[in-house]
Tab-separated table of C-alpha atoms in Angstrom:
chain	number	residue	atom	x	y	z
U	1	UNK	CA	-41.283	51.535	-26.718
U	2	UNK	CA	-39.031	52.856	-24.087
U	3	UNK	CA	-41.417	51.711	-21.315
U	4	UNK	CA	-41.653	48.237	-22.825
U	5	UNK	CA	-37.761	47.983	-23.111
U	6	UNK	CA	-37.506	49.068	-19.437
U	7	UNK	CA	-40.092	46.381	-18.503
U	8	UNK	CA	-38.143	43.788	-20.350
U	9	UNK	CA	-34.880	44.768	-18.665
U	10	UNK	CA	-36.640	44.691	-15.309
U	11	UNK	CA	-37.920	41.244	-15.945
U	12	UNK	CA	-34.558	40.079	-17.083
U	13	UNK	CA	-32.989	41.381	-13.856
U	14	UNK	CA	-35.631	39.683	-11.829
U	15	UNK	CA	-35.032	36.394	-13.722
U	16	UNK	CA	-31.325	36.677	-13.071
U	17	UNK	CA	-31.766	37.338	-9.335
U	18	UNK	CA	-34.209	34.314	-9.206
U	19	UNK	CA	-31.649	32.010	-10.765
U	20	UNK	CA	-28.922	33.282	-8.591
U	21	UNK	CA	-30.956	32.604	-5.336
U	22	UNK	CA	-31.940	29.248	-6.618
U	23	UNK	CA	-28.166	28.370	-7.279
U	24	UNK	CA	-27.208	29.532	-3.794
U	25	UNK	CA	-30.011	27.549	-2.108
U	26	UNK	CA	-29.148	24.444	-4.096
U	27	UNK	CA	-25.457	24.873	-3.128
U	28	UNK	CA	-26.373	25.291	0.603
U	29	UNK	CA	-28.591	22.126	0.488
U	30	UNK	CA	-25.778	20.265	-1.347
U	31	UNK	CA	-23.224	21.278	1.397
U	32	UNK	CA	-25.710	20.290	4.043
U	33	UNK	CA	-26.250	16.813	2.570
U	34	UNK	CA	-22.487	16.497	1.800
U	35	UNK	CA	-21.813	17.091	5.551
U	36	UNK	CA	-23.824	14.150	6.593
U	37	UNK	CA	-20.940	11.808	6.588
U	38	UNK	CA	-19.472	9.466	9.219
U	39	UNK	CA	-16.545	10.584	11.294
U	40	UNK	CA	-14.204	8.318	9.095
U	41	UNK	CA	-15.201	10.062	5.792
U	42	UNK	CA	-14.890	13.645	7.281
U	43	UNK	CA	-11.498	12.931	8.691
U	44	UNK	CA	-10.260	12.309	5.259
U	45	UNK	CA	-11.942	15.285	3.337
U	46	UNK	CA	-8.969	17.443	3.734
U	47	UNK	CA	-6.514	14.569	2.965
U	48	UNK	CA	-8.277	13.670	-0.239
U	49	UNK	CA	-8.480	17.299	-1.392
U	50	UNK	CA	-4.772	17.649	-0.869
U	51	UNK	CA	-4.020	14.553	-2.713
U	52	UNK	CA	-5.950	15.689	-5.675
U	53	UNK	CA	-4.430	19.140	-5.624
U	54	UNK	CA	-0.836	17.801	-5.373
U	55	UNK	CA	-1.063	15.136	-8.033
U	56	UNK	CA	-3.923	15.040	-10.341
U	57	UNK	CA	-3.161	18.268	-12.450
U	58	UNK	CA	0.601	17.696	-12.552
U	59	UNK	CA	2.468	16.568	-15.604
U	60	UNK	CA	5.213	14.040	-14.906
U	61	UNK	CA	8.520	13.355	-16.496
U	62	UNK	CA	8.291	9.470	-16.435
U	63	UNK	CA	11.759	8.715	-17.671
U	64	UNK	CA	13.151	5.983	-15.726
U	65	UNK	CA	15.899	7.593	-13.551
U	66	UNK	CA	19.133	5.846	-12.616
U	67	UNK	CA	19.938	5.208	-9.041
U	68	UNK	CA	22.564	7.246	-7.118
U	69	UNK	CA	24.497	4.924	-4.747
U	70	UNK	CA	26.450	7.653	-2.787
U	71	UNK	CA	23.867	10.116	-1.120
U	72	UNK	CA	22.188	7.698	1.200
U	73	UNK	CA	25.431	6.374	2.527
U	74	UNK	CA	26.660	9.926	3.093
U	75	UNK	CA	23.460	10.770	5.035
U	76	UNK	CA	23.765	7.673	7.174
U	77	UNK	CA	27.419	8.140	7.856
U	78	UNK	CA	26.748	11.518	9.230
U	79	UNK	CA	24.876	9.981	12.179
U	80	UNK	CA	27.075	7.208	13.466
U	81	UNK	CA	25.306	7.036	16.856
U	82	UNK	CA	22.260	5.901	14.838
U	83	UNK	CA	23.494	3.840	11.933
U	84	UNK	CA	27.156	2.818	12.550
U	85	UNK	CA	26.246	-0.772	13.601
U	86	UNK	CA	24.045	-1.198	10.508
U	87	UNK	CA	26.449	0.314	8.101
U	88	UNK	CA	29.230	-1.935	9.562
U	89	UNK	CA	27.109	-4.929	9.204
U	90	UNK	CA	24.861	-4.140	6.333
U	91	UNK	CA	25.128	-7.792	4.825
U	92	UNK	CA	24.410	-9.368	8.141
U	93	UNK	CA	21.255	-7.355	8.559
U	94	UNK	CA	20.193	-7.625	4.877
U	95	UNK	CA	19.610	-3.934	4.680
U	96	UNK	CA	18.397	-2.367	1.500
U	97	UNK	CA	17.090	1.265	1.143
U	98	UNK	CA	15.479	3.161	-1.709
U	99	UNK	CA	14.915	6.879	-1.137
U	100	UNK	CA	13.346	8.788	-3.893
U	101	UNK	CA	13.268	12.675	-4.076
U	102	UNK	CA	10.373	14.325	-5.575
U	103	UNK	CA	10.979	17.553	-7.505
U	104	UNK	CA	8.115	19.695	-8.589
U	105	UNK	CA	9.347	21.929	-11.298
U	106	UNK	CA	8.090	25.459	-12.403
U	107	UNK	CA	6.738	24.175	-15.624
U	108	UNK	CA	4.507	21.803	-13.809
U	109	UNK	CA	6.311	18.641	-14.356
U	110	UNK	CA	7.557	16.292	-11.535
U	111	UNK	CA	10.921	14.515	-11.663
U	112	UNK	CA	12.166	11.804	-9.337
U	113	UNK	CA	15.770	11.221	-8.183
U	114	UNK	CA	16.359	7.665	-6.882
U	115	UNK	CA	18.945	7.128	-4.200
U	116	UNK	CA	19.792	3.621	-3.218
U	117	UNK	CA	21.876	1.770	-0.522
U	118	UNK	CA	22.895	-1.809	-0.791
U	119	UNK	CA	20.223	-2.606	-3.301
U	120	UNK	CA	20.217	-6.072	-4.790
U	121	UNK	CA	17.160	-7.686	-6.287
U	122	UNK	CA	18.945	-11.125	-6.016
U	123	UNK	CA	19.491	-10.693	-2.202
U	124	UNK	CA	16.395	-12.435	-0.925
U	125	UNK	CA	14.461	-11.120	1.948
U	126	UNK	CA	11.120	-12.435	3.239
U	127	UNK	CA	8.603	-9.730	2.134
U	128	UNK	CA	5.746	-10.605	4.710
U	129	UNK	CA	2.770	-8.397	4.374
U	130	UNK	CA	4.478	-5.819	2.113
U	131	UNK	CA	3.188	-7.792	-0.967
U	132	UNK	CA	-0.268	-7.087	0.072
U	133	UNK	CA	-0.226	-3.625	-1.673
U	134	UNK	CA	0.057	-5.467	-4.922
U	135	UNK	CA	-2.976	-7.651	-4.271
U	136	UNK	CA	-5.223	-4.581	-3.379
U	137	UNK	CA	-4.239	-3.090	-6.703
U	138	UNK	CA	-4.678	-6.167	-8.895
U	139	UNK	CA	-8.032	-6.986	-7.210
U	140	UNK	CA	-9.307	-3.580	-8.304
U	141	UNK	CA	-7.782	-4.046	-11.684
U	142	UNK	CA	-9.594	-7.400	-12.148
U	143	UNK	CA	-12.919	-6.083	-11.117
U	144	UNK	CA	-12.705	-3.127	-13.583
U	145	UNK	CA	-11.526	-5.608	-16.419
U	146	UNK	CA	-14.539	-7.797	-15.702
U	147	UNK	CA	-16.661	-4.773	-16.518
U	148	UNK	CA	-19.988	-6.359	-15.313
U	149	UNK	CA	-22.813	-3.952	-14.664
U	150	UNK	CA	-23.480	-3.715	-10.853
U	151	UNK	CA	-20.126	-5.395	-9.990
U	152	UNK	CA	-17.744	-3.140	-8.030
U	153	UNK	CA	-15.429	-3.195	-5.025
U	154	UNK	CA	-18.564	-2.595	-2.762
U	155	UNK	CA	-20.618	-5.324	-4.197
U	156	UNK	CA	-21.531	-8.057	-1.484
U	157	UNK	CA	-19.975	-11.375	-2.008
U	158	UNK	CA	-19.729	-14.942	-0.644
U	159	UNK	CA	-16.670	-16.988	-0.593
U	160	UNK	CA	-17.383	-20.730	-1.248
U	161	UNK	CA	-15.067	-23.742	-0.884
U	162	UNK	CA	-14.040	-26.266	-3.460
U	163	UNK	CA	-11.242	-27.989	-1.464
U	164	UNK	CA	-11.178	-29.599	2.005
U	165	UNK	CA	-8.215	-27.084	2.954
U	166	UNK	CA	-10.405	-24.129	2.074
U	167	UNK	CA	-12.734	-21.992	4.180
U	168	UNK	CA	-15.779	-20.099	3.099
U	169	UNK	CA	-17.303	-16.756	4.205
U	170	UNK	CA	-20.745	-15.188	3.882
U	171	UNK	CA	-20.751	-12.731	6.643
U	172	UNK	CA	-18.439	-9.947	7.753
U	173	UNK	CA	-19.421	-8.324	10.967
U	174	UNK	CA	-16.617	-5.780	10.615
U	175	UNK	CA	-18.493	-4.276	7.655
U	176	UNK	CA	-21.415	-1.687	8.155
U	177	UNK	CA	-23.872	-4.033	6.280
U	178	UNK	CA	-22.542	-7.107	7.630
U	179	UNK	CA	-21.418	-8.510	4.267
U	180	UNK	CA	-17.983	-9.309	2.733
U	181	UNK	CA	-16.833	-7.144	-0.126
U	182	UNK	CA	-13.563	-6.409	-2.002
U	183	UNK	CA	-13.550	-2.979	-0.567
U	184	UNK	CA	-13.757	-4.199	3.065
U	185	UNK	CA	-10.996	-6.624	2.447
U	186	UNK	CA	-8.871	-3.873	1.017
U	187	UNK	CA	-9.655	-1.510	3.807
U	188	UNK	CA	-8.618	-4.013	6.508
U	189	UNK	CA	-5.341	-4.952	4.637
U	190	UNK	CA	-4.209	-1.335	4.365
U	191	UNK	CA	-5.264	-0.124	7.732
U	192	UNK	CA	-4.040	-2.957	9.977
U	193	UNK	CA	-2.530	-5.485	7.579
U	194	UNK	CA	-5.179	-8.114	8.207
U	195	UNK	CA	-3.913	-11.519	6.928
U	196	UNK	CA	-7.308	-13.076	6.299
U	197	UNK	CA	-8.442	-10.191	4.308
U	198	UNK	CA	-5.333	-10.500	2.090
U	199	UNK	CA	-5.901	-14.231	1.705
U	200	UNK	CA	-9.472	-13.413	0.375
U	201	UNK	CA	-8.074	-11.062	-2.223
U	202	UNK	CA	-5.531	-13.695	-3.139
U	203	UNK	CA	-8.378	-16.215	-3.675
U	204	UNK	CA	-10.439	-13.780	-5.704
U	205	UNK	CA	-7.570	-12.857	-8.021
U	206	UNK	CA	-6.227	-16.387	-8.371
U	207	UNK	CA	-2.510	-17.163	-8.164
U	208	UNK	CA	-1.854	-17.091	-11.905
U	209	UNK	CA	-3.826	-13.980	-12.613
U	210	UNK	CA	-2.138	-12.121	-9.749
U	211	UNK	CA	1.372	-12.872	-10.989
U	212	UNK	CA	0.714	-12.664	-14.718
U	213	UNK	CA	-0.988	-9.352	-14.375
U	214	UNK	CA	2.076	-7.937	-12.531
U	215	UNK	CA	4.547	-9.431	-14.962
U	216	UNK	CA	2.748	-8.394	-18.032
U	217	UNK	CA	2.702	-4.812	-16.797
U	218	UNK	CA	6.453	-4.901	-16.294
U	219	UNK	CA	6.785	-5.575	-12.540
U	220	UNK	CA	9.035	-8.547	-13.031
U	221	UNK	CA	10.773	-8.831	-9.715
U	222	UNK	CA	7.672	-10.179	-7.682
U	223	UNK	CA	6.179	-13.530	-7.058
U	224	UNK	CA	3.253	-14.054	-4.783
U	225	UNK	CA	2.241	-17.700	-4.512
U	226	UNK	CA	1.291	-18.099	-0.875
U	227	UNK	CA	-1.535	-17.090	1.344
U	228	UNK	CA	-0.169	-15.387	4.391
U	229	UNK	CA	-0.469	-16.733	8.034
U	230	UNK	CA	-1.595	-20.136	8.996
U	231	UNK	CA	-2.841	-21.163	5.464
U	232	UNK	CA	-2.423	-24.194	3.329
U	233	UNK	CA	0.943	-25.186	2.039
U	234	UNK	CA	2.538	-24.611	-1.432
U	235	UNK	CA	0.300	-27.060	-3.533
U	236	UNK	CA	-2.919	-25.871	-1.946
U	237	UNK	CA	-2.062	-22.299	-2.717
U	238	UNK	CA	-2.323	-23.056	-6.392
U	239	UNK	CA	-6.190	-23.662	-5.742
U	240	UNK	CA	-8.307	-20.608	-5.106
U	241	UNK	CA	-11.864	-20.413	-3.817
U	242	UNK	CA	-15.134	-19.974	-5.848
U	243	UNK	CA	-16.837	-16.682	-5.300
U	244	UNK	CA	-20.298	-15.372	-5.825
U	245	UNK	CA	-21.208	-11.640	-6.140
U	246	UNK	CA	-24.734	-10.538	-5.701
U	247	UNK	CA	-26.914	-7.380	-5.492
U	248	UNK	CA	-28.909	-5.892	-2.654
U	249	UNK	CA	-31.914	-8.113	-3.720
U	250	UNK	CA	-29.783	-11.244	-3.670
U	251	UNK	CA	-29.627	-11.560	-7.417
U	252	UNK	CA	-26.288	-13.204	-8.597
U	253	UNK	CA	-24.287	-10.728	-10.656
U	254	UNK	CA	-21.083	-12.755	-11.051
U	255	UNK	CA	-19.823	-16.250	-10.236
U	256	UNK	CA	-16.257	-17.448	-10.200
U	257	UNK	CA	-15.435	-21.195	-9.984
U	258	UNK	CA	-12.741	-22.903	-8.208
U	259	UNK	CA	-9.428	-22.047	-10.101
U	260	UNK	CA	-6.233	-23.994	-10.244
U	261	UNK	CA	-2.934	-22.665	-11.545
U	262	UNK	CA	-1.269	-25.404	-13.555
U	263	UNK	CA	2.017	-23.423	-13.889
U	264	UNK	CA	4.576	-24.404	-11.322
U	265	UNK	CA	6.608	-21.370	-10.249
U	266	UNK	CA	10.322	-21.447	-9.436
U	267	UNK	CA	12.202	-18.946	-7.417
U	268	UNK	CA	13.089	-15.738	-9.194
U	269	UNK	CA	16.360	-15.517	-7.154
U	270	UNK	CA	19.214	-18.074	-7.113
U	271	UNK	CA	18.340	-20.950	-4.693
U	272	UNK	CA	21.420	-20.308	-2.618
U	273	UNK	CA	20.173	-16.840	-1.823
U	274	UNK	CA	16.961	-18.020	-0.407
U	275	UNK	CA	18.783	-20.085	2.301
U	276	UNK	CA	18.987	-17.865	5.368
U	277	UNK	CA	20.675	-18.307	8.656
U	278	UNK	CA	22.703	-21.344	10.084
U	279	UNK	CA	19.885	-22.857	12.118
U	280	UNK	CA	16.048	-22.731	12.064
U	281	UNK	CA	12.858	-23.738	13.841
U	282	UNK	CA	10.722	-26.564	12.671
U	283	UNK	CA	7.778	-28.013	14.597
U	284	UNK	CA	8.931	-26.315	17.657
U	285	UNK	CA	12.563	-27.621	17.536
U	286	UNK	CA	15.768	-25.781	16.578
U	287	UNK	CA	17.564	-27.777	13.970
U	288	UNK	CA	20.864	-27.419	12.037
U	289	UNK	CA	20.715	-25.885	8.593
U	290	UNK	CA	19.409	-22.635	7.150
U	291	UNK	CA	15.803	-21.609	6.541
U	292	UNK	CA	14.703	-22.299	3.026
U	293	UNK	CA	12.651	-19.635	1.442
U	294	UNK	CA	12.802	-20.858	-2.013
U	295	UNK	CA	9.077	-21.543	-2.155
U	296	UNK	CA	8.073	-18.315	-0.406
U	297	UNK	CA	6.767	-15.072	-1.762
U	298	UNK	CA	9.326	-12.648	-3.098
U	299	UNK	CA	9.517	-8.910	-4.261
U	300	UNK	CA	12.401	-6.510	-4.716
U	301	UNK	CA	12.651	-3.152	-3.022
U	302	UNK	CA	12.472	-1.312	-6.323
U	303	UNK	CA	9.337	-3.160	-7.296
U	304	UNK	CA	7.600	-2.361	-3.988
U	305	UNK	CA	8.263	1.303	-4.482
U	306	UNK	CA	7.174	1.261	-8.112
U	307	UNK	CA	3.828	-0.195	-6.882
U	308	UNK	CA	3.544	2.555	-4.369
U	309	UNK	CA	4.354	5.151	-7.133
U	310	UNK	CA	1.731	3.638	-9.393
U	311	UNK	CA	-0.908	4.620	-6.763
U	312	UNK	CA	0.331	7.950	-5.520
U	313	UNK	CA	1.441	9.213	-8.992
U	314	UNK	CA	-0.397	7.088	-11.467
U	315	UNK	CA	0.433	9.467	-14.384
U	316	UNK	CA	4.114	9.117	-13.675
U	317	UNK	CA	4.061	5.392	-14.582
U	318	UNK	CA	4.529	4.578	-18.328
U	319	UNK	CA	1.206	3.502	-19.912
U	320	UNK	CA	2.088	-0.095	-20.315
U	321	UNK	CA	2.697	-0.318	-16.402
U	322	UNK	CA	-0.504	1.417	-15.459
U	323	UNK	CA	-3.273	-0.520	-13.817
U	324	UNK	CA	-6.868	-0.328	-14.795
U	325	UNK	CA	-7.879	1.883	-11.822
U	326	UNK	CA	-10.682	4.371	-11.794
U	327	UNK	CA	-10.150	7.755	-10.070
U	328	UNK	CA	-12.262	6.683	-7.096
U	329	UNK	CA	-10.063	3.517	-6.785
U	330	UNK	CA	-6.916	5.671	-6.536
U	331	UNK	CA	-8.665	7.909	-3.913
U	332	UNK	CA	-9.870	4.699	-2.037
U	333	UNK	CA	-6.386	3.161	-1.942
U	334	UNK	CA	-4.732	6.452	-0.688
U	335	UNK	CA	-7.346	6.967	1.899
U	336	UNK	CA	-6.882	3.692	3.575
U	337	UNK	CA	-3.068	3.642	3.158
U	338	UNK	CA	-2.787	6.811	5.128
U	339	UNK	CA	-5.524	6.108	7.664
U	340	UNK	CA	-4.563	5.465	11.349
U	341	UNK	CA	-6.443	2.646	13.261
U	342	UNK	CA	-7.979	5.394	15.628
U	343	UNK	CA	-9.546	7.021	12.508
U	344	UNK	CA	-11.178	3.820	11.277
U	345	UNK	CA	-14.805	2.761	11.736
U	346	UNK	CA	-16.320	-0.581	10.655
U	347	UNK	CA	-14.113	-1.879	12.071
U	348	UNK	CA	-13.034	0.229	15.028
U	349	UNK	CA	-9.601	-0.432	16.255
U	350	UNK	CA	-7.992	0.177	19.591
U	351	UNK	CA	-4.392	0.272	18.287
U	352	UNK	CA	-1.533	2.832	18.404
U	353	UNK	CA	-0.799	5.155	15.526
U	354	UNK	CA	2.452	3.415	14.978
U	355	UNK	CA	0.818	-0.103	14.527
U	356	UNK	CA	1.330	-0.047	10.853
U	357	UNK	CA	3.629	2.964	10.535
U	358	UNK	CA	7.383	2.029	10.983
U	359	UNK	CA	9.150	5.032	9.361
U	360	UNK	CA	9.440	7.818	11.832
U	361	UNK	CA	7.118	6.477	14.526
U	362	UNK	CA	7.748	2.751	14.822
U	363	UNK	CA	9.615	2.959	18.058
U	364	UNK	CA	7.589	5.750	19.666
U	365	UNK	CA	4.395	6.071	21.447
U	366	UNK	CA	3.728	9.503	19.914
U	367	UNK	CA	0.561	10.340	18.130
U	368	UNK	CA	1.201	11.171	14.443
U	369	UNK	CA	0.292	14.958	13.782
U	370	UNK	CA	-2.425	15.634	11.269
U	371	UNK	CA	0.014	17.294	8.820
U	372	UNK	CA	2.177	14.091	8.555
U	373	UNK	CA	0.513	11.708	6.001
U	374	UNK	CA	2.231	8.406	5.596
U	375	UNK	CA	0.783	6.315	2.755
U	376	UNK	CA	2.468	2.971	3.224
U	377	UNK	CA	2.332	-0.810	3.480
U	378	UNK	CA	4.551	-2.599	6.048
U	379	UNK	CA	5.808	-6.107	6.519
U	380	UNK	CA	6.902	-7.903	9.645
U	381	UNK	CA	7.710	-11.640	9.836
U	382	UNK	CA	10.518	-14.091	10.209
U	383	UNK	CA	12.765	-11.335	11.530
U	384	UNK	CA	12.275	-9.145	8.603
U	385	UNK	CA	10.931	-5.550	8.957
U	386	UNK	CA	9.856	-3.775	5.797
U	387	UNK	CA	8.205	-0.444	5.168
U	388	UNK	CA	7.248	1.031	1.841
U	389	UNK	CA	6.041	4.600	2.066
U	390	UNK	CA	5.192	7.901	0.413
U	391	UNK	CA	5.601	10.545	3.242
U	392	UNK	CA	3.822	13.836	2.760
U	393	UNK	CA	4.142	16.808	5.403
U	394	UNK	CA	1.328	18.986	4.033
U	395	UNK	CA	2.315	21.913	6.403
U	396	UNK	CA	5.908	22.095	5.236
U	397	UNK	CA	5.483	20.900	1.674
U	398	UNK	CA	7.728	17.856	2.112
U	399	UNK	CA	7.164	14.766	0.169
U	400	UNK	CA	9.354	11.710	-0.603
U	401	UNK	CA	9.338	8.027	-1.295
U	402	UNK	CA	11.210	5.638	1.140
U	403	UNK	CA	11.345	1.955	1.037
U	404	UNK	CA	13.532	-0.285	3.213
U	405	UNK	CA	14.135	-3.710	4.652
U	406	UNK	CA	16.172	-4.902	7.709
U	407	UNK	CA	16.798	-8.266	9.212
U	408	UNK	CA	16.603	-8.272	13.078
U	409	UNK	CA	18.842	-11.132	13.999
U	410	UNK	CA	22.259	-11.474	15.653
U	411	UNK	CA	22.935	-15.201	15.885
U	412	UNK	CA	21.719	-16.514	12.486
U	413	UNK	CA	19.026	-18.756	14.198
U	414	UNK	CA	15.638	-18.451	12.426
U	415	UNK	CA	13.303	-18.732	15.406
U	416	UNK	CA	10.837	-16.314	17.023
U	417	UNK	CA	12.736	-16.228	20.202
U	418	UNK	CA	15.931	-15.130	18.455
U	419	UNK	CA	14.522	-12.046	16.482
U	420	UNK	CA	15.237	-8.644	17.851
U	421	UNK	CA	12.875	-6.254	16.050
U	422	UNK	CA	12.304	-3.943	18.960
U	423	UNK	CA	16.233	-3.624	19.467
U	424	UNK	CA	17.456	-3.664	15.914
U	425	UNK	CA	14.943	-3.335	13.095
U	426	UNK	CA	12.237	-0.996	14.450
U	427	UNK	CA	14.620	1.616	15.894
U	428	UNK	CA	16.517	1.601	12.591
U	429	UNK	CA	13.397	2.144	10.539
U	430	UNK	CA	12.179	4.914	12.940
U	431	UNK	CA	15.588	6.732	12.710
U	432	UNK	CA	15.850	6.284	9.053
U	433	UNK	CA	12.484	7.902	8.473
U	434	UNK	CA	13.225	10.827	10.749
U	435	UNK	CA	16.578	11.261	9.414
U	436	UNK	CA	15.376	11.486	5.597
U	437	UNK	CA	12.427	13.729	6.705
U	438	UNK	CA	14.927	16.125	8.467
U	439	UNK	CA	17.206	16.057	5.574
U	440	UNK	CA	14.333	17.081	3.289
U	441	UNK	CA	13.200	19.712	5.662
U	442	UNK	CA	16.782	21.198	5.849
U	443	UNK	CA	16.620	21.757	2.083
U	444	UNK	CA	18.473	18.509	1.367
U	445	UNK	CA	21.498	19.558	3.282
U	446	UNK	CA	23.115	17.132	5.768
U	447	UNK	CA	23.093	18.732	9.236
U	448	UNK	CA	24.619	16.846	12.188
């Protein structure tokens, strides 16, 4: 009996050893396979891991905090050589800033402290490309709500036309497979702020669905009713293209017809606040009278930051304000928001690091170090510069939200030749980002 028992124990030990060796071998094979990724993916393995570690397991106190109006002004006043001109002319430059401190508490919760400067949702500024973040989020939300087998952000698609003013698309040579997809459009929007890619997202979502989705979720201070760039005018923007999605065998998965938004939107801010400047350019001529933005896109600084927060800390957002995004969608958005042009493949870009990173680096030619992750969406048009960012220094455990707008004009003439982004707006946003970063790094103590 003892011999049989020893034999059983010996067999049990051999079986355990066999299972252990099998597990280790399988793990090594998995690691080997996992490492067969293109340079773009491997660049972001560490980034994605840090995002998950920092955010996914953390409880959040999602109470809506009030805004402190004193701290930012004190910080800016401490550096008159950088900010005195803007402080003395804050209304002339249409400056608005929202800086949110992120506090990770010992009990695992996160609290947010909002600090504002000159915030006014009724003081119109042209948002330019900053509204594109909303479109990337709502496009993914719409795909997930459709809930059609085989339909996802990577599904190949064809953009058709239903109006003379519209253009179609059935090839995308910037994509690895040469086909357009929602994922490819989002990627190009977030890495280099591609206008055409945004317009395709706008057309896929539809004008009404885009705005109603945002409003129904509580993002009230936003109105996106125009394509961006040299697109059709106001009435034509109410029409959005037909789409066809198909699988790798060419089988149609989903068809979307031409859509018309019968609702005529009016400005969300008083008409007089959308009239900017004393003269403006029209058909190449400078004429008297302000530029009229009453039929243009609109968003408030607070709403921009709320949308960023909904991606970076989705659990911090009240349930009624959350979008229908999968975990993979969140990682995808974060990946391309923080990606630098030189890190991108399909397409590859020969652009500097600061091409779409205005805070901290906009006025410099420096490479952004690997420990500084800037998840952001910028805007730059009609003299307005906007940056909306979550900045994370993974080496020094620094993180904060910063959103700001500044108008770069001295004479009130709305014309390309009269905007001074390089002398006014870009230096301001660069110094603002660096100043808040240093304030955080100094333990939130103002040091001159």
